[in-house]
Amino acid sequence: MRKLRALDITLVGMFVALMAVGANITTIAPFLQVGGVPITLQTFFAILAGLILGSRLGAIAMIVYTLVGMVGVPVFAGFFGGLGIILRPTFGFIISYIFVAFIIGRIVEKKKSLPAFIIAALIGMTVNYLFGTNWMYYAYKLWAAAPEGFTYKMAWLWMVPPLPKDIILSVFAGIMAHRLEKTVLSKGQFKNLKRAS
């Protein structure tokens, strides 16, 4: 496995910062929360991490983001940080970002067309929803205090409000990242950025 270059470390740090900003949009608009699930830009930035950094660096960025938050830095939604995040029903969404970035990166490393970027972004969004929502459901059932009459259907209904936003942002991320691939990432120091380890 090749060592991380200064550019790699810089880009990983940049995406950790973007994830922290995206997680806390709800501090500006507190009403953007449905059933305890914050409507944030984390999914958007996790998708961009996979599209721009590739599978290896994208996943590393998401792992670093998760670890930074778990050691106490307030980078999660609501400026939360610490090991207590593990017990929160929404922790599954945070874990999913690692898989989202990795899977998306794998797809675009093999094919760099615009449709591939958009499809990869939508697949990543789907992974985020499937992993995060199922984790949330079982968290509520097994250790968290589930709301009255909580069901599996209710868990998915909570995901309906942010879905249009995430679909639109996923498509936008695919278009934007593809444009960057053609104009910036295929040149100079960025040329081998997404080369597989």
PDB file of N, CA, C and O in Angstrom, residues 153-179:
ATOM      1  N   LYS A 153     -41.769   0.477   9.077  1.00  0.00           N
ATOM      2  CA  LYS A 153     -42.341   1.390   8.075  1.00  0.00           C
ATOM      3  C   LYS A 153     -42.138   2.837   8.508  1.00  0.00           C
ATOM      4  O   LYS A 153     -41.806   3.704   7.689  1.00  0.00           O
ATOM      5  N   MET A 154     -42.328   3.116   9.794  1.00  0.00           N
ATOM      6  CA  MET A 154     -42.151   4.477  10.295  1.00  0.00           C
ATOM      7  C   MET A 154     -40.712   4.947  10.107  1.00  0.00           C
ATOM      8  O   MET A 154     -40.463   6.104   9.750  1.00  0.00           O
ATOM      9  N   ALA A 155     -39.760   4.032  10.341  1.00  0.00           N
ATOM     10  CA  ALA A 155     -38.349   4.388  10.170  1.00  0.00           C
ATOM     11  C   ALA A 155     -38.090   4.861   8.743  1.00  0.00           C
ATOM     12  O   ALA A 155     -37.382   5.852   8.526  1.00  0.00           O
ATOM     13  N   TRP A 156     -38.677   4.167   7.780  1.00  0.00           N
ATOM     14  CA  TRP A 156     -38.482   4.549   6.379  1.00  0.00           C
ATOM     15  C   TRP A 156     -39.271   5.802   6.015  1.00  0.00           C
ATOM     16  O   TRP A 156     -38.824   6.599   5.180  1.00  0.00           O
ATOM     17  N   LEU A 157     -40.425   6.000   6.656  1.00  0.00           N
ATOM     18  CA  LEU A 157     -41.195   7.218   6.392  1.00  0.00           C
ATOM     19  C   LEU A 157     -40.427   8.452   6.851  1.00  0.00           C
ATOM     20  O   LEU A 157     -40.547   9.523   6.249  1.00  0.00           O
ATOM     21  N   TRP A 158     -39.627   8.308   7.906  1.00  0.00           N
ATOM     22  CA  TRP A 158     -38.796   9.417   8.369  1.00  0.00           C
ATOM     23  C   TRP A 158     -37.779   9.824   7.311  1.00  0.00           C
ATOM     24  O   TRP A 158     -37.304  10.961   7.310  1.00  0.00           O
ATOM     25  N   MET A 159     -37.434   8.896   6.424  1.00  0.00           N
ATOM     26  CA  MET A 159     -36.416   9.176   5.419  1.00  0.00           C
ATOM     27  C   MET A 159     -36.979   9.809   4.151  1.00  0.00           C
ATOM     28  O   MET A 159     -36.234  10.190   3.257  1.00  0.00           O
ATOM     29  N   VAL A 160     -38.297   9.924   4.089  1.00  0.00           N
ATOM     30  CA  VAL A 160     -38.925  10.505   2.892  1.00  0.00           C
ATOM     31  C   VAL A 160     -38.603  11.988   2.735  1.00  0.00           C
ATOM     32  O   VAL A 160     -38.242  12.426   1.635  1.00  0.00           O
ATOM     33  N   PRO A 161     -38.700  12.816   3.792  1.00  0.00           N
ATOM     34  CA  PRO A 161     -38.429  14.255   3.615  1.00  0.00           C
ATOM     35  C   PRO A 161     -37.048  14.581   3.043  1.00  0.00           C
ATOM     36  O   PRO A 161     -36.943  15.427   2.145  1.00  0.00           O
ATOM     37  N   PRO A 162     -35.953  13.933   3.521  1.00  0.00           N
ATOM     38  CA  PRO A 162     -34.649  14.284   2.951  1.00  0.00           C
ATOM     39  C   PRO A 162     -34.342  13.614   1.611  1.00  0.00           C
ATOM     40  O   PRO A 162     -33.358  13.962   0.960  1.00  0.00           O
ATOM     41  N   LEU A 163     -35.186  12.667   1.194  1.00  0.00           N
ATOM     42  CA  LEU A 163     -34.881  11.905  -0.024  1.00  0.00           C
ATOM     43  C   LEU A 163     -34.779  12.765  -1.278  1.00  0.00           C
ATOM     44  O   LEU A 163     -33.787  12.649  -2.020  1.00  0.00           O
ATOM     45  N   PRO A 164     -35.756  13.651  -1.572  1.00  0.00           N
ATOM     46  CA  PRO A 164     -35.623  14.478  -2.786  1.00  0.00           C
ATOM     47  C   PRO A 164     -34.348  15.319  -2.771  1.00  0.00           C
ATOM     48  O   PRO A 164     -33.654  15.436  -3.791  1.00  0.00           O
ATOM     49  N   LYS A 165     -34.030  15.896  -1.604  1.00  0.00           N
ATOM     50  CA  LYS A 165     -32.818  16.699  -1.476  1.00  0.00           C
ATOM     51  C   LYS A 165     -31.579  15.864  -1.770  1.00  0.00           C
ATOM     52  O   LYS A 165     -30.671  16.297  -2.489  1.00  0.00           O
ATOM     53  N   ASP A 166     -31.534  14.643  -1.233  1.00  0.00           N
ATOM     54  CA  ASP A 166     -30.355  13.799  -1.429  1.00  0.00           C
ATOM     55  C   ASP A 166     -30.234  13.294  -2.866  1.00  0.00           C
ATOM     56  O   ASP A 166     -29.116  13.134  -3.373  1.00  0.00           O
ATOM     57  N   ILE A 167     -31.352  13.041  -3.524  1.00  0.00           N
ATOM     58  CA  ILE A 167     -31.309  12.628  -4.937  1.00  0.00           C
ATOM     59  C   ILE A 167     -30.742  13.767  -5.788  1.00  0.00           C
ATOM     60  O   ILE A 167     -29.843  13.569  -6.614  1.00  0.00           O
ATOM     61  N   ILE A 168     -31.276  14.968  -5.577  1.00  0.00           N
ATOM     62  CA  ILE A 168     -30.818  16.132  -6.347  1.00  0.00           C
ATOM     63  C   ILE A 168     -29.340  16.406  -6.090  1.00  0.00           C
ATOM     64  O   ILE A 168     -28.550  16.619  -7.027  1.00  0.00           O
ATOM     65  N   LEU A 169     -28.934  16.372  -4.824  1.00  0.00           N
ATOM     66  CA  LEU A 169     -27.533  16.636  -4.490  1.00  0.00           C
ATOM     67  C   LEU A 169     -26.607  15.531  -4.983  1.00  0.00           C
ATOM     68  O   LEU A 169     -25.453  15.808  -5.338  1.00  0.00           O
ATOM     69  N   SER A 170     -27.093  14.301  -5.029  1.00  0.00           N
ATOM     70  CA  SER A 170     -26.275  13.195  -5.546  1.00  0.00           C
ATOM     71  C   SER A 170     -25.993  13.389  -7.033  1.00  0.00           C
ATOM     72  O   SER A 170     -24.860  13.215  -7.494  1.00  0.00           O
ATOM     73  N   VAL A 171     -27.034  13.745  -7.779  1.00  0.00           N
ATOM     74  CA  VAL A 171     -26.865  14.006  -9.215  1.00  0.00           C
ATOM     75  C   VAL A 171     -25.927  15.193  -9.423  1.00  0.00           C
ATOM     76  O   VAL A 171     -25.026  15.147 -10.268  1.00  0.00           O
ATOM     77  N   PHE A 172     -26.130  16.229  -8.629  1.00  0.00           N
ATOM     78  CA  PHE A 172     -25.267  17.416  -8.718  1.00  0.00           C
ATOM     79  C   PHE A 172     -23.817  17.062  -8.409  1.00  0.00           C
ATOM     80  O   PHE A 172     -22.893  17.518  -9.082  1.00  0.00           O
ATOM     81  N   ALA A 173     -23.617  16.230  -7.375  1.00  0.00           N
ATOM     82  CA  ALA A 173     -22.260  15.802  -6.999  1.00  0.00           C
ATOM     83  C   ALA A 173     -21.606  15.041  -8.152  1.00  0.00           C
ATOM     84  O   ALA A 173     -20.425  15.231  -8.446  1.00  0.00           O
ATOM     85  N   GLY A 174     -22.380  14.166  -8.808  1.00  0.00           N
ATOM     86  CA  GLY A 174     -21.856  13.407  -9.940  1.00  0.00           C
ATOM     87  C   GLY A 174     -21.426  14.307 -11.079  1.00  0.00           C
ATOM     88  O   GLY A 174     -20.342  14.141 -11.653  1.00  0.00           O
ATOM     89  N   ILE A 175     -22.261  15.301 -11.392  1.00  0.00           N
ATOM     90  CA  ILE A 175     -21.955  16.238 -12.482  1.00  0.00           C
ATOM     91  C   ILE A 175     -20.731  17.084 -12.131  1.00  0.00           C
ATOM     92  O   ILE A 175     -19.814  17.258 -12.941  1.00  0.00           O
ATOM     93  N   MET A 176     -20.717  17.605 -10.896  1.00  0.00           N
ATOM     94  CA  MET A 176     -19.618  18.472 -10.470  1.00  0.00           C
ATOM     95  C   MET A 176     -18.292  17.715 -10.421  1.00  0.00           C
ATOM     96  O   MET A 176     -17.265  18.212 -10.897  1.00  0.00           O
ATOM     97  N   ALA A 177     -18.315  16.505  -9.861  1.00  0.00           N
ATOM     98  CA  ALA A 177     -17.092  15.722  -9.752  1.00  0.00           C
ATOM     99  C   ALA A 177     -16.570  15.310 -11.118  1.00  0.00           C
ATOM    100  O   ALA A 177     -15.359  15.289 -11.355  1.00  0.00           O
ATOM    101  N   HIS A 178     -17.478  14.995 -12.034  1.00  0.00           N
ATOM    102  CA  HIS A 178     -17.055  14.626 -13.387  1.00  0.00           C
ATOM    103  C   HIS A 178     -16.394  15.814 -14.078  1.00  0.00           C
ATOM    104  O   HIS A 178     -15.388  15.662 -14.785  1.00  0.00           O
ATOM    105  N   ARG A 179     -16.959  16.991 -13.863  1.00  0.00           N
ATOM    106  CA  ARG A 179     -16.373  18.200 -14.434  1.00  0.00           C
ATOM    107  C   ARG A 179     -14.970  18.434 -13.877  1.00  0.00           C
ATOM    108  O   ARG A 179     -14.027  18.770 -14.604  1.00  0.00           O
TER     109      ARG A 179
END
